[in-house]
Amino acid sequence: MSFNNQDSNNQPTFADQKRKTVEVAEFTEDGRYKRKVRSFVLRTGRLSEFQKNAMNQNWGFYGLEHQNEPFDFKKIYGNDNPVVLEIGFGMGHSLVEMALQNPDRNYLGIEVHTPGVGACIANAIEKSVKNLRVICHDATEILRDCIADASLEGLQLFFPDPWHKAKHHKRRIVQPHFVEKVIQKLTQGGFIHMATDWENYAEHMLEVLQQAESLHNTSETNDYIPRPDFRPLTKFEQRGHRLGHGVWDLYFTKK
């Protein structure tokens, strides 16, 4: 199944139509619905022809759309292997690498920036990765509507937007209501793996995760873990190391 490029009437292609801002719900600190906020802004470069073609021609296999009922993972992937969800995969290099190195797992990635989605699909095609699907939609709505309870082996959240100004901290994805929703979707023993290069955000992540009574921190020091070998080192992270930036990994499991 493929999606055609721009037609003779110069109508935007499927990939072009995906380029949009995404509004998500904002909640109070105790998890009550507050209002909609613009959480994501397309500040990446333009969608290249290469990325656009990857999306247009291969979305039928790699792409999933938001729906109002849980995904049937067995039907989607053609097997019963455990599913790991990654939110905000960027350009998708590390996600594709993890899918390639772990054929006994299925990976589902969510990213709102279309250049990254296109690049991820192109990379998956180049490396013949079949155990990966991607979504271009707000993660909050996907978790709420499309992921069945106790259906995920794990959740990966690597280098999310830190919203470093204090007045913007409410826009950070890692909040108590978000973590509780993720826990609900995890199988027994499932994991939450987060990483950030902002120490303030790392402290916030740790505090929120520790508040969840149903989670166990695998850190021997009850805070952070060294970067595990199974999390690929990204180009972004390599650059940070050269500049002397720290990186904090957190790995919690569901009791």
XYZ file of C-alpha atoms in Angstrom:
255
model
C 0.000 0.000 0.000
C 1.427 3.387 -0.945
C 0.417 7.013 -0.750
C 0.915 9.026 -3.907
C 2.980 12.169 -4.167
C 1.390 15.534 -4.927
C -1.288 15.161 -7.595
C -1.908 17.165 -10.740
C -4.040 19.670 -8.843
C -1.087 20.412 -6.554
C -2.890 18.961 -3.583
C -0.603 18.234 -0.622
C 0.540 14.641 -0.259
C -0.152 12.420 2.716
C 3.220 13.318 4.234
C 2.638 17.044 3.704
C -0.687 16.820 5.511
C 1.047 15.344 8.533
C 3.050 18.550 9.002
C 1.052 20.317 11.672
C 1.234 21.476 15.241
C -0.307 19.166 17.794
C -2.367 20.358 20.711
C -2.469 18.253 23.852
C -4.292 18.398 27.129
C -2.754 20.190 30.079
C -3.460 18.937 33.587
C -3.199 20.348 37.086
C -0.599 18.861 39.422
C -3.148 16.417 40.831
C -4.035 15.158 37.351
C -7.276 17.006 36.647
C -7.960 18.205 33.110
C -7.161 21.884 32.731
C -7.147 22.962 29.091
C -5.485 22.397 25.744
C -1.985 23.743 25.192
C 0.175 23.758 22.114
C 2.790 21.265 23.176
C 4.694 20.761 19.941
C 5.859 23.282 17.372
C 7.382 22.253 14.047
C 10.797 23.796 14.385
C 12.696 21.157 12.421
C 13.773 21.654 8.835
C 11.509 21.104 5.883
C 10.344 17.646 4.970
C 12.821 16.539 2.322
C 11.722 14.724 -0.826
C 13.536 11.627 0.448
C 11.665 11.700 3.765
C 8.381 12.567 2.061
C 8.681 9.675 -0.369
C 9.534 7.250 2.437
C 6.311 8.207 4.204
C 4.112 8.365 1.108
C 5.261 5.024 -0.282
C 5.583 2.959 2.910
C 3.020 4.258 5.391
C 0.760 1.312 4.640
C 3.297 -1.013 6.286
C 5.127 1.151 8.827
C 2.507 3.724 9.769
C -0.331 3.527 12.260
C -3.109 6.078 12.762
C -4.905 7.168 15.882
C -8.073 5.164 16.461
C -10.713 4.908 19.162
C -10.000 1.308 20.094
C -6.851 -0.535 21.196
C -4.377 -1.668 18.570
C -4.334 -5.388 17.828
C -0.596 -5.882 18.133
C -0.705 -9.543 17.088
C -2.421 -8.558 13.843
C -0.154 -5.540 13.274
C 3.150 -7.346 13.805
C 2.080 -10.866 12.901
C 3.377 -12.363 16.162
C 2.968 -12.385 19.948
C 6.324 -10.784 20.759
C 6.362 -8.131 23.498
C 5.857 -4.504 22.436
C 8.063 -1.586 23.499
C 6.759 1.946 22.993
C 9.098 4.882 22.432
C 7.752 8.422 22.641
C 9.589 11.163 20.766
C 12.103 9.172 18.729
C 13.550 12.170 16.898
C 15.081 11.031 13.615
C 14.650 7.420 14.703
C 18.246 6.197 14.397
C 18.468 4.649 17.860
C 14.933 3.227 17.616
C 15.705 1.482 14.327
C 18.980 0.179 15.777
C 17.208 -1.261 18.830
C 14.586 -2.909 16.612
C 17.364 -4.367 14.458
C 19.271 -5.726 17.466
C 16.154 -7.178 19.140
C 14.115 -9.115 16.549
C 12.260 -10.892 19.372
C 10.649 -7.585 20.365
C 8.231 -5.331 18.530
C 8.795 -1.575 18.632
C 6.239 1.196 18.327
C 7.482 4.776 17.969
C 5.577 8.036 18.333
C 6.936 11.288 16.893
C 5.099 14.482 15.956
C 7.774 15.948 13.667
C 7.330 14.551 10.175
C 10.969 14.857 9.020
C 11.879 12.455 11.825
C 9.062 10.080 10.921
C 10.149 10.058 7.288
C 13.796 9.553 8.220
C 12.915 6.706 10.596
C 10.906 4.880 7.943
C 13.662 5.347 5.363
C 16.257 3.990 7.800
C 14.062 1.013 8.667
C 13.691 0.201 4.974
C 17.433 0.491 4.385
C 18.147 -1.957 7.227
C 15.198 -4.260 6.408
C 13.667 -3.766 9.849
C 10.175 -5.259 10.001
C 9.422 -5.255 13.759
C 8.819 -1.490 13.901
C 5.757 0.707 13.424
C 5.503 4.489 13.762
C 2.790 7.000 14.637
C 2.665 10.729 13.893
C 0.264 11.879 16.595
C 0.126 13.163 20.165
C 1.325 10.460 22.562
C -1.220 11.324 25.249
C -4.118 10.495 22.954
C -2.436 7.322 21.682
C -1.948 6.059 25.242
C -5.526 6.940 26.157
C -7.295 5.522 23.111
C -5.084 3.031 21.288
C -3.027 1.102 23.857
C -4.757 -1.626 25.841
C -4.034 -2.005 29.548
C -1.190 -4.408 30.363
C -0.156 -4.631 26.691
C 3.301 -2.999 26.709
C 6.581 -4.535 27.852
C 8.149 -1.124 28.202
C 8.126 2.624 27.639
C 11.171 4.523 26.367
C 11.442 8.291 26.636
C 14.850 9.578 25.578
C 15.778 13.281 25.653
C 12.267 14.758 25.691
C 11.829 18.512 25.365
C 13.004 19.856 28.757
C 10.926 23.046 28.647
C 13.755 24.474 30.726
C 12.068 27.718 31.770
C 10.293 27.276 35.103
C 7.062 28.776 33.775
C 6.999 26.068 31.083
C 7.663 23.075 33.368
C 3.942 22.227 33.276
C 4.432 21.324 29.608
C 6.926 18.578 30.380
C 5.523 15.224 29.395
C 6.763 13.553 32.584
C 4.036 14.327 35.104
C 2.305 12.092 37.686
C -0.807 11.577 35.540
C 1.354 10.569 32.562
C 3.374 8.042 34.577
C 0.222 6.537 36.098
C -1.242 6.104 32.608
C 1.953 4.406 31.417
C 1.960 2.060 34.423
C -1.604 1.080 33.556
C -0.455 0.072 30.064
C 2.553 -1.981 31.243
C 2.591 -5.716 31.824
C 3.743 -7.016 35.210
C 7.516 -6.503 35.315
C 7.365 -4.018 32.447
C 9.844 -1.146 32.404
C 10.007 2.620 32.099
C 13.338 3.845 30.739
C 14.001 7.586 30.549
C 17.080 9.610 29.721
C 17.815 13.336 29.660
C 20.797 15.663 29.443
C 19.109 18.296 31.626
C 19.939 17.678 35.283
C 16.920 19.628 36.492
C 14.633 17.492 34.353
C 16.401 14.336 35.559
C 15.650 15.347 39.143
C 12.029 16.001 38.181
C 11.759 12.624 36.435
C 13.218 10.858 39.462
C 10.810 12.580 41.833
C 7.767 11.738 39.709
C 8.784 8.101 39.203
C 9.580 7.613 42.890
C 6.106 8.833 43.800
C 4.562 5.885 41.970
C 4.195 3.126 44.558
C 3.862 0.410 41.926
C 7.312 1.117 40.456
C 10.707 -0.211 41.526
C 13.893 1.747 40.871
C 16.582 -0.598 39.529
C 19.362 1.860 40.406
C 21.751 0.525 43.043
C 21.943 4.060 44.444
C 18.184 4.592 44.225
C 18.528 7.346 41.639
C 20.139 6.930 38.194
C 21.805 4.099 36.287
C 24.814 4.183 33.947
C 23.797 4.240 30.284
C 23.012 0.587 29.497
C 24.658 -0.983 26.459
C 21.264 -1.710 24.925
C 20.464 2.003 24.585
C 22.366 3.150 21.490
C 24.493 6.261 21.854
C 22.905 8.920 19.639
C 24.779 11.532 17.614
C 23.117 14.163 19.781
C 24.435 12.427 22.894
C 27.934 11.982 21.445
C 28.063 15.700 20.751
C 26.965 16.382 24.320
C 29.728 14.179 25.693
C 32.305 16.095 23.686
C 30.968 19.325 25.164
C 31.111 17.900 28.664
C 27.352 17.528 29.121
C 26.027 14.948 31.549
C 23.326 12.397 30.750
C 21.032 10.772 33.298
C 19.301 7.421 32.727
C 16.419 6.190 34.874
C 15.122 2.622 34.730
C 12.083 1.579 36.753
C 10.076 -1.652 36.605
C 6.448 -2.381 37.477
C 6.128 -4.404 40.661
